[in-house]
Short mmCIF file of C-alpha atoms and ligand atoms in Angstrom, two decimals:
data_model
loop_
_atom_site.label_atom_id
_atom_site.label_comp_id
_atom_site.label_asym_id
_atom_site.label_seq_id
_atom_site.Cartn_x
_atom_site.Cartn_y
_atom_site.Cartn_z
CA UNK A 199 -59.32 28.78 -50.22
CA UNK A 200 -62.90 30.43 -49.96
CA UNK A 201 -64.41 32.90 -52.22
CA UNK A 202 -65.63 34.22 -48.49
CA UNK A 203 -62.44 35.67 -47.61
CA UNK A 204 -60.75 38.39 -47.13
CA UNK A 205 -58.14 39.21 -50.37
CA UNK A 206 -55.78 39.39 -47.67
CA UNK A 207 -56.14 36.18 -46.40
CA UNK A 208 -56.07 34.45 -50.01
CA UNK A 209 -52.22 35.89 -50.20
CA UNK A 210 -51.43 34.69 -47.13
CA UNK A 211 -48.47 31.46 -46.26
CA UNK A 212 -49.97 30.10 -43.92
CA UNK A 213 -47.57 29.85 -40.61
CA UNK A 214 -46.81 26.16 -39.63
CA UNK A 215 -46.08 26.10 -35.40
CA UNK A 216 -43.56 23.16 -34.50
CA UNK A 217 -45.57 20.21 -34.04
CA UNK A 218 -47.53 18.97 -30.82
CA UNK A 219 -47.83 15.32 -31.94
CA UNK A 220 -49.07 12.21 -29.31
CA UNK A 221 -46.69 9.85 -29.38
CA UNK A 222 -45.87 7.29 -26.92
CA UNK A 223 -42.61 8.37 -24.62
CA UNK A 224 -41.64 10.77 -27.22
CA UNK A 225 -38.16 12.63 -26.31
CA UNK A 226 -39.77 16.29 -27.61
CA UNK A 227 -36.97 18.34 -28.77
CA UNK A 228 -38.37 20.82 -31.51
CA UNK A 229 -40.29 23.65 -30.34
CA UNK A 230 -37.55 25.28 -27.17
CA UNK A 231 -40.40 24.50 -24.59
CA UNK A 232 -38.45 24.15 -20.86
CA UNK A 233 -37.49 20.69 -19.78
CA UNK A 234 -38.20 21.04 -16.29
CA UNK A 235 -41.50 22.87 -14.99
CA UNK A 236 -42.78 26.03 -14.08
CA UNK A 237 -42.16 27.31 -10.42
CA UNK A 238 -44.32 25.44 -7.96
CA UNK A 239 -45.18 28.73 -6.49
CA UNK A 240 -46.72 29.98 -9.86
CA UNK A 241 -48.54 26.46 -9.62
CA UNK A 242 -50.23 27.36 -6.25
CA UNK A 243 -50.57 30.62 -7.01
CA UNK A 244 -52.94 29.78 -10.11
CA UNK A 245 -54.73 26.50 -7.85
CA UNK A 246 -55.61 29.54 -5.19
CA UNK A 247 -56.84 31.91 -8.02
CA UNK A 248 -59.68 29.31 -9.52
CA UNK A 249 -62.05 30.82 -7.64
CA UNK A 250 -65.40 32.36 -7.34
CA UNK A 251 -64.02 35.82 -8.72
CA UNK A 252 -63.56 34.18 -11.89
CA UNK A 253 -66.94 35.53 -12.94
CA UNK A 254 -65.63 39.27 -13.09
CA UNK A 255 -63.11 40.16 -16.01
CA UNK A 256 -59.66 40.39 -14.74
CA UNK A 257 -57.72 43.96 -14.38
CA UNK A 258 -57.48 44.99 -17.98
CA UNK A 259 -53.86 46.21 -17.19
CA UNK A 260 -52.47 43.63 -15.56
CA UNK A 261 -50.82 45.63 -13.03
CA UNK A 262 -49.93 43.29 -10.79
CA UNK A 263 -47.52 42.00 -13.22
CA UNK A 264 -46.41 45.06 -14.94
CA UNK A 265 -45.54 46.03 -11.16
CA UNK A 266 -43.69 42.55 -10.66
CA UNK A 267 -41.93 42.80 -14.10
CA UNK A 268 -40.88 46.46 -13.30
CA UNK A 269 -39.53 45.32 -9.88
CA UNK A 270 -37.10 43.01 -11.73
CA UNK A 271 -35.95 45.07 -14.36
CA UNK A 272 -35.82 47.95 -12.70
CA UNK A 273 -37.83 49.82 -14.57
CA UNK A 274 -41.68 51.99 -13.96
CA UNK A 275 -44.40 49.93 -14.24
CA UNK A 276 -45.77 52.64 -17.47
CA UNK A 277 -42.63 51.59 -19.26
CA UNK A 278 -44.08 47.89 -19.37
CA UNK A 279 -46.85 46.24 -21.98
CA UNK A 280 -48.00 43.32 -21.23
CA UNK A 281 -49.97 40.56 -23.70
CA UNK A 282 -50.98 37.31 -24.24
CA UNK A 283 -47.97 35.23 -25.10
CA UNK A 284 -45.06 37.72 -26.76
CA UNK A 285 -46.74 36.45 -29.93
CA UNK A 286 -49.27 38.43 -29.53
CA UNK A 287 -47.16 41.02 -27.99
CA UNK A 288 -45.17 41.48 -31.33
CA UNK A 289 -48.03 41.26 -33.56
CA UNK A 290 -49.27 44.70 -31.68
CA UNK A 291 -45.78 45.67 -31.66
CA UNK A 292 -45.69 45.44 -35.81
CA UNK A 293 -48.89 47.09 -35.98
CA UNK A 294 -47.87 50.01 -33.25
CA UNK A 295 -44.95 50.57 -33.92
CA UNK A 296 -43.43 49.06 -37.33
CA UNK A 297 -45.67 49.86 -40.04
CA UNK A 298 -44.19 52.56 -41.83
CA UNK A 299 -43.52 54.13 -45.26
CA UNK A 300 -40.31 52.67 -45.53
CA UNK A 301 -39.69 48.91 -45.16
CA UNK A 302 -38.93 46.83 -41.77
CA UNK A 303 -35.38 45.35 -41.70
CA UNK A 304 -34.75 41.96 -40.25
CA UNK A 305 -31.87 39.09 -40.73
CA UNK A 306 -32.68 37.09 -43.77
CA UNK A 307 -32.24 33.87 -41.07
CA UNK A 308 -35.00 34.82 -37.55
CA UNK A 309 -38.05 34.30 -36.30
CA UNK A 310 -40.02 32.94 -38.88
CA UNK A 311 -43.14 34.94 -37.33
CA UNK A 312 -41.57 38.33 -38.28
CA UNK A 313 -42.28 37.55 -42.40
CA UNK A 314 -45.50 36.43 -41.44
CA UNK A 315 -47.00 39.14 -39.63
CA UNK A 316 -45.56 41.50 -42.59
CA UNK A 317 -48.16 40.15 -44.29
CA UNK A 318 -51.00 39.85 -42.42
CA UNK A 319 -50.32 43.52 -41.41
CA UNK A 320 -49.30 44.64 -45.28
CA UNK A 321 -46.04 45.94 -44.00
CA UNK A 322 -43.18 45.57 -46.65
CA UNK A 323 -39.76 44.20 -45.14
CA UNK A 324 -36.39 43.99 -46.44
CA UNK A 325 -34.74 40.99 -45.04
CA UNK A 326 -30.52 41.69 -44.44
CA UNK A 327 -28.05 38.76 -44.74
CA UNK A 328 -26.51 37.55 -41.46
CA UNK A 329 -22.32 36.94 -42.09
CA UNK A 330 -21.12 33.83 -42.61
CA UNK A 331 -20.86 32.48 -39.48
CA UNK A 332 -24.48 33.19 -39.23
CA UNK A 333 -24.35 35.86 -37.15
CA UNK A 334 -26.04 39.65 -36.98
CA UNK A 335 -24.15 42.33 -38.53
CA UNK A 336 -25.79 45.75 -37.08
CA UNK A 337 -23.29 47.59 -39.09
CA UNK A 338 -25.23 46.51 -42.42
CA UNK A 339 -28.46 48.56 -41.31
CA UNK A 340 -29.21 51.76 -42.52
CA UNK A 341 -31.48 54.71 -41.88
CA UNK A 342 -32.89 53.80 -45.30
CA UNK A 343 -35.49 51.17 -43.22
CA UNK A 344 -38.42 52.49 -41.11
CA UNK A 345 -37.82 50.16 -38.22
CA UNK A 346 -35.76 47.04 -37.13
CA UNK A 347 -36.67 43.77 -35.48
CA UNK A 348 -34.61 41.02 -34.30
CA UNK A 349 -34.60 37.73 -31.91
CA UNK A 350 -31.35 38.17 -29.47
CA UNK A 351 -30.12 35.15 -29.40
CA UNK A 352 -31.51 35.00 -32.85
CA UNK A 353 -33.38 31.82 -33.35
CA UNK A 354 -32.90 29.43 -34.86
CA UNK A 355 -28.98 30.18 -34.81
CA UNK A 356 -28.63 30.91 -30.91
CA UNK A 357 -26.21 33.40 -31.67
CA UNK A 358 -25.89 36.42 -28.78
CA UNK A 359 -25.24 39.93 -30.05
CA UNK A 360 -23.41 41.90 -27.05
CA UNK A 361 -25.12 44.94 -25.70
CA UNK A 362 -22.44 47.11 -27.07
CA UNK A 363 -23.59 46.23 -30.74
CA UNK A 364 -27.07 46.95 -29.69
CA UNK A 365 -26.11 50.14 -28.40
CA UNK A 366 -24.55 51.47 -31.40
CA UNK A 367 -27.48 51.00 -33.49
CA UNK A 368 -29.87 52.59 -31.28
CA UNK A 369 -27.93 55.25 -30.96
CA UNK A 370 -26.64 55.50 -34.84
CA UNK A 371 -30.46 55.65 -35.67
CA UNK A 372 -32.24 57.39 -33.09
CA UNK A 373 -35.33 58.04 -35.57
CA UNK A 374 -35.43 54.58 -36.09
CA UNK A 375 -37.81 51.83 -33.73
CA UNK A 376 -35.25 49.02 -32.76
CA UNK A 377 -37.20 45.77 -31.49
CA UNK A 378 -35.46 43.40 -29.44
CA UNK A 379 -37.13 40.16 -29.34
CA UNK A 380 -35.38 38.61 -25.96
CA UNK A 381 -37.35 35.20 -25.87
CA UNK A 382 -33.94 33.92 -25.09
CA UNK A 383 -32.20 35.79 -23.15
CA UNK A 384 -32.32 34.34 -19.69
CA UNK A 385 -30.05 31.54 -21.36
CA UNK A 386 -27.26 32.84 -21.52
CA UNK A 387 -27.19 36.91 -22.69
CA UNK A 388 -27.29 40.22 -21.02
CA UNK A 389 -30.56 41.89 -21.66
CA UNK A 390 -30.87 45.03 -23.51
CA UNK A 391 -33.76 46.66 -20.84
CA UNK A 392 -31.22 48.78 -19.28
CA UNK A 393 -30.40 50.39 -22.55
CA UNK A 394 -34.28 51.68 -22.47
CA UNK A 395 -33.95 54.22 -20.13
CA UNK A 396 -31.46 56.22 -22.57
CA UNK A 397 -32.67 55.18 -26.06
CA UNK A 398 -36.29 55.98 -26.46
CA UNK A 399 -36.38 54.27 -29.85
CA UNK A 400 -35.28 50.71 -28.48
CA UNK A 401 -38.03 48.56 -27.23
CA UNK A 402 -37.37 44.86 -25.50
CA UNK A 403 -39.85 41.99 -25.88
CA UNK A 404 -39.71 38.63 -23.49
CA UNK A 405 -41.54 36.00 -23.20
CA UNK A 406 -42.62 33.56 -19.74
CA UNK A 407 -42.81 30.62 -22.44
CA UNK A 408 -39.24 29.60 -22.08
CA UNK A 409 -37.25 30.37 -19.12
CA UNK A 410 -39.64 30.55 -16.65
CA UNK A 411 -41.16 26.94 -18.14
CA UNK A 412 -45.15 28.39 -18.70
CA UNK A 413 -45.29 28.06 -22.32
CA UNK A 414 -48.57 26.54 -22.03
CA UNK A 415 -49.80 30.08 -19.85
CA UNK A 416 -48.95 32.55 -23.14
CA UNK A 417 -47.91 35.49 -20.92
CA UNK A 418 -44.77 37.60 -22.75
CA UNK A 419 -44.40 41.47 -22.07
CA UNK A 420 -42.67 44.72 -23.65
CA UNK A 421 -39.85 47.61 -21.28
CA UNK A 422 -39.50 50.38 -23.33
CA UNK A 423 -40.15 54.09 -22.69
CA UNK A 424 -43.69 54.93 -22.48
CA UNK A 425 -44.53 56.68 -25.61
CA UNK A 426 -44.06 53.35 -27.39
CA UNK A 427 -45.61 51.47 -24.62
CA UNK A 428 -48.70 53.81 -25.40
CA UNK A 429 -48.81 52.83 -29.04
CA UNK A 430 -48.74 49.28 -28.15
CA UNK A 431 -51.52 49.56 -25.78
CA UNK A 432 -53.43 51.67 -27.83
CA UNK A 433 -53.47 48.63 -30.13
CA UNK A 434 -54.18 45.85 -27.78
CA UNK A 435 -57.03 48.14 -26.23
CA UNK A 436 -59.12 47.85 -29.77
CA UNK A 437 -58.18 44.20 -30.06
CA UNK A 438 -58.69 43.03 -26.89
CA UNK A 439 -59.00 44.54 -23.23
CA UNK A 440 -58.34 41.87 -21.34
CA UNK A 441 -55.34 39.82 -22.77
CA UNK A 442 -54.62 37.82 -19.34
CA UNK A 443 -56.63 35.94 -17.38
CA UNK A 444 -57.27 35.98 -14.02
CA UNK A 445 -55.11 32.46 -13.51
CA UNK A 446 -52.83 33.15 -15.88
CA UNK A 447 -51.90 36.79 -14.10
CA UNK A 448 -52.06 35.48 -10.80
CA UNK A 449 -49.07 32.60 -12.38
CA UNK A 450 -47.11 35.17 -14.07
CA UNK A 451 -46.74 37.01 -11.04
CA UNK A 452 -45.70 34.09 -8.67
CA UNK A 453 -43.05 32.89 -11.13
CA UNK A 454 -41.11 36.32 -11.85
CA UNK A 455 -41.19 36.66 -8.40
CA UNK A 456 -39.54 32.76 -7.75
CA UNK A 457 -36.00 33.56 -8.77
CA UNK A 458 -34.95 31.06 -6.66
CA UNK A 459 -36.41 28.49 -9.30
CA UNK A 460 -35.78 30.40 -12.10
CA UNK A 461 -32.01 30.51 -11.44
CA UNK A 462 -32.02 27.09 -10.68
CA UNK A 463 -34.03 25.57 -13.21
CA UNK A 464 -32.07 27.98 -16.15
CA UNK A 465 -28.25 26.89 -15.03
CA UNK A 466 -29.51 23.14 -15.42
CA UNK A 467 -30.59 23.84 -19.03
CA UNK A 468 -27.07 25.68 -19.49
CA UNK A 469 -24.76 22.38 -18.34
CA UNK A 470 -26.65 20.41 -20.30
CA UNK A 471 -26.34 22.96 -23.93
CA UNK A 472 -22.78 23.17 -23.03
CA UNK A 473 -22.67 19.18 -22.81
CA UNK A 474 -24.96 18.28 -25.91
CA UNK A 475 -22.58 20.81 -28.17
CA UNK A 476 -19.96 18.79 -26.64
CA UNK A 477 -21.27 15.39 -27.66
CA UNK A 478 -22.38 16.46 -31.22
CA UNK A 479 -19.40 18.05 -32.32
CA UNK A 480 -17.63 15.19 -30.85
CA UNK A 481 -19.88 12.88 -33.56
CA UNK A 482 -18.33 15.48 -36.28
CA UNK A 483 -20.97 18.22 -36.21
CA UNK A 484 -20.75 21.86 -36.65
CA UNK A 485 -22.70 23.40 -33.68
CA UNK A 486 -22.67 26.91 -33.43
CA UNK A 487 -22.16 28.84 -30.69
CA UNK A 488 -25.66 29.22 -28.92
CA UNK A 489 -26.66 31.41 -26.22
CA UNK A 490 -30.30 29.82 -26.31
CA UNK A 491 -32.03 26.76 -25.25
CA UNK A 492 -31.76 24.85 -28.43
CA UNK A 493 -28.23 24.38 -30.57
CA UNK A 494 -28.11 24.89 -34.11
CA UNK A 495 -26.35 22.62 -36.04
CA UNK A 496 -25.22 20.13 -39.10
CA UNK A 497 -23.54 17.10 -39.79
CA UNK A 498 -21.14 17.29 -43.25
CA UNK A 499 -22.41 14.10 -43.84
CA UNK A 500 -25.94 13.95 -43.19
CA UNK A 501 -28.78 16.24 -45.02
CA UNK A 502 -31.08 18.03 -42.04
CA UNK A 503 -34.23 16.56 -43.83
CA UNK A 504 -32.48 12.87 -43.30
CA UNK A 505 -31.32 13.36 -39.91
CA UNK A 506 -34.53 14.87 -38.22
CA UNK A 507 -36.58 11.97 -40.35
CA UNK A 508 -34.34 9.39 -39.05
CA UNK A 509 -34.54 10.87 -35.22
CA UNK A 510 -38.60 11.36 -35.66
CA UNK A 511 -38.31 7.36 -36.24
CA UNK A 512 -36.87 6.62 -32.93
CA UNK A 513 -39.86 9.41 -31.36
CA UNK A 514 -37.14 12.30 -31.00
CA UNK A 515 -39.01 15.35 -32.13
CA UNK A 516 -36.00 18.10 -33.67
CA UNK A 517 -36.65 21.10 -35.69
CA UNK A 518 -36.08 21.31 -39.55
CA UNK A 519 -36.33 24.27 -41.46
CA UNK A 520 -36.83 23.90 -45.69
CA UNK A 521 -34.96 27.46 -45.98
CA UNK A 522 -32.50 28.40 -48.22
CA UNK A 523 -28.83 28.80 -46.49
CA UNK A 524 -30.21 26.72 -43.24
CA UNK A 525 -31.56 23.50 -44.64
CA UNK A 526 -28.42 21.82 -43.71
CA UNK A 527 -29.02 22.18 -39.79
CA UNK A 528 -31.18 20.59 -37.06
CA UNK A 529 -32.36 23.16 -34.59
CA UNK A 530 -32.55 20.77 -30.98
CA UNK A 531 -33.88 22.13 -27.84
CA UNK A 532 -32.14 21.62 -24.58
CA UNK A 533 -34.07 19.03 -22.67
CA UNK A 534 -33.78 16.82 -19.70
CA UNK A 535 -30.09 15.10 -18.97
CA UNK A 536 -31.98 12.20 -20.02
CA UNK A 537 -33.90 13.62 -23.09
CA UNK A 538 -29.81 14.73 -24.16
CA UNK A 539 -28.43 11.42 -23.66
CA UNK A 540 -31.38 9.83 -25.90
CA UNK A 541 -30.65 12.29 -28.49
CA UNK A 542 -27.13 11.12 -28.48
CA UNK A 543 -27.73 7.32 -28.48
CA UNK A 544 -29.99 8.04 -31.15
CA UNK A 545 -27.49 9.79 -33.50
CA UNK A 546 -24.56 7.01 -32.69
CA UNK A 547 -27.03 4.44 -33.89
CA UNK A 548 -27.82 7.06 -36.89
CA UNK A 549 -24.53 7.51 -37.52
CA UNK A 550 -23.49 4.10 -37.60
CA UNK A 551 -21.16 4.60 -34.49
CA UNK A 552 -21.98 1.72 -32.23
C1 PLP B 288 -40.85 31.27 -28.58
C2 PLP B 288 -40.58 32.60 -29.21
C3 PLP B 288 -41.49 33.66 -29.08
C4 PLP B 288 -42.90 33.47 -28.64
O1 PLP B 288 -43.13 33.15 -27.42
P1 PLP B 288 -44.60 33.14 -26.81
O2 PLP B 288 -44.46 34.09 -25.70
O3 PLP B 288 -44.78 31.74 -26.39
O4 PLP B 288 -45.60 33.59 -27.82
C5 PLP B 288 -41.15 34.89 -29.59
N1 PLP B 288 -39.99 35.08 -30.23
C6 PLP B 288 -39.11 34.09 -30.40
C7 PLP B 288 -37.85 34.36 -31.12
C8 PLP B 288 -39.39 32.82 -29.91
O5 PLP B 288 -38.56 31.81 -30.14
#
């Protein structure tokens, strides 16, 4: 605390990112970064594009990209916004497009950024309870909120809301900005982008930091129809023209266009969810039903705090959250065969199994 700063910054929490600790052969399996690596055409790609041209600012829009993202999704390159990392991304997003008289809704159990750039951006929020089987009801918000944000899956739960329930509540409250945050996705859900041609209210926010494996690049992106793109990008143009670099758009280009990888790469990290669920609820834990990259999920017998303590002493790295209603759980990202069966050994010995 500094008498130098801002009153704003005094009242702020300060946001703690999972942790990026050295540790010898440490089996890393807390912060949903991609177990195998980004496409070795994005790799060449960004070797080729350290070059003398370096010197010059890169294209402010990043058209190259929008134009390879819009390819995909089949969608106009003016209905994409593109930013460094979707972090950044969503933080213009809340000030474009969320800051309103009326509070922003989100699930009492998400992204733990959302609460955090509510107050950094003095936006009040109302937080609404997922059910009891910790999933999003869209039936419990209102037109009594000035905008909506959630992660689909919703992290750290990896629960997948269908399309259909999307739907209805961009079309219930058409007056209403509904933000999709799709880090997630590719794992395992159908992506709500097509429902942005006919609901110019709903705007979709991914990420290249999980399933395409370039965490470490911080390239994420917005679809939505172009009056909110224009809001966003009237933000980002005051805070800063020229969000991706040179190497980093010349690698975000290459690896949306290497489906070949990215289908192969994102079916290995679905076997092995489906078999880690498997082997933990066989050791008597609840897992619930993820859609992600990561599993959520506790052991009646066994506090979260103890388990992920006991784990970080045999170097596995999990994700514990001090919350109210999720303290029980361990949120585990999907890693290697290998990284999986380590996880498992590690719990049996935990346990007291072997
Ligand atoms: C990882 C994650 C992001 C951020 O991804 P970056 O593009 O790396 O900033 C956004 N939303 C959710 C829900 C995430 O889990």
């Amino acid at each position: 605390m500094s008498r130098f700063w801002s009153p704003v910054v005094q009242s702020l929490i300060p946001y703690v990112p999972g942790e990026q600790p050295r540790i010898d052969n440490l089996v890393k399996l807390n912060t949903n970064e991609n177990p195998y690596g980004p496409s070795p055409r994005a790799l060449h790609a960004m070797r080729e594009a350290a070059n003398d041209a370096l010197r010059l600012y890169p294209d402010p829009d990043s058209t190259a990209f929008k134009h390879a993202v819009a390819r995909r999704y089949g969608v106009e390159p003016r209905n994409v916004f593109v930013g460094n990392g979707s972090d950044e991304v969503l933080a213009h997003v809340f000030a474009a497009l969320l800051r309103h008289d009326r509070p922003l809704a989100f699930p009492d159990v998400t992204y733990s950024f959302y609460p955090s750039y509510c107050r950094l951006f003095g936006i009040e929020y109302r937080t609404v309870a997922l059910n009891d089987h910790f999933e999003i009801e869209v039936d419990a918000y209102g037109d009594d909120v000035g905008a909506i944000i959630f992660a689909n899956p919703n992290a750290p739960t990896g629960h997948l809301l269908p399309l259909e329930a999307i739907e209805s509540l961009a079309k219930r409250l058409p007056d209403i900005p509904v933000v999709v945050d799709e880090a997630y996705i590719d794992f395992g859900g159908e992506s709500a982008v097509p429902l942005t041609r006919q609901y110019e209210n709903l705007l979709v926010v991914q990420t290249l930091s999980k399933s395409r494996s370039l965490a470490g690049l911080r390239v994420g992106f917005a679809i939505g129809h172009v009056d909110l793109i224009e809001g966003i990008e009237r933000v980002k143009n005051i805070f800063n023209s020229y969000p991706i670099n040179r190497i980093a758009l010349a690698g975000a280009v290459a690896a949306m266009e290497d489906s070949e990888w990215f289908e192969t790469t994102r079916q290995r990290v679905i076997r092995s969810r489906e078999r880690m669920s498997f082997d933990l609820r066989e050791r008597g834990f609840e897992v619930l039903p993820s859609a992600a990259n990561f599993v959520f999920a506790r052991h009646p017998g066994y506090g979260g705090a103890a388990l992920a303590a006991a784990l970080r002493e045999r170097a596995i790295l999990v994700r514990h959250f001090a919350l109210s209603r999720i303290d029980q759980f361990l949120r585990i990202s999907v890693g290697t065969e290998e990284q999986c069966d380590a996880l498992v050994n590690a719990l049996d010995d935990i346990l007291g199994k072997k």
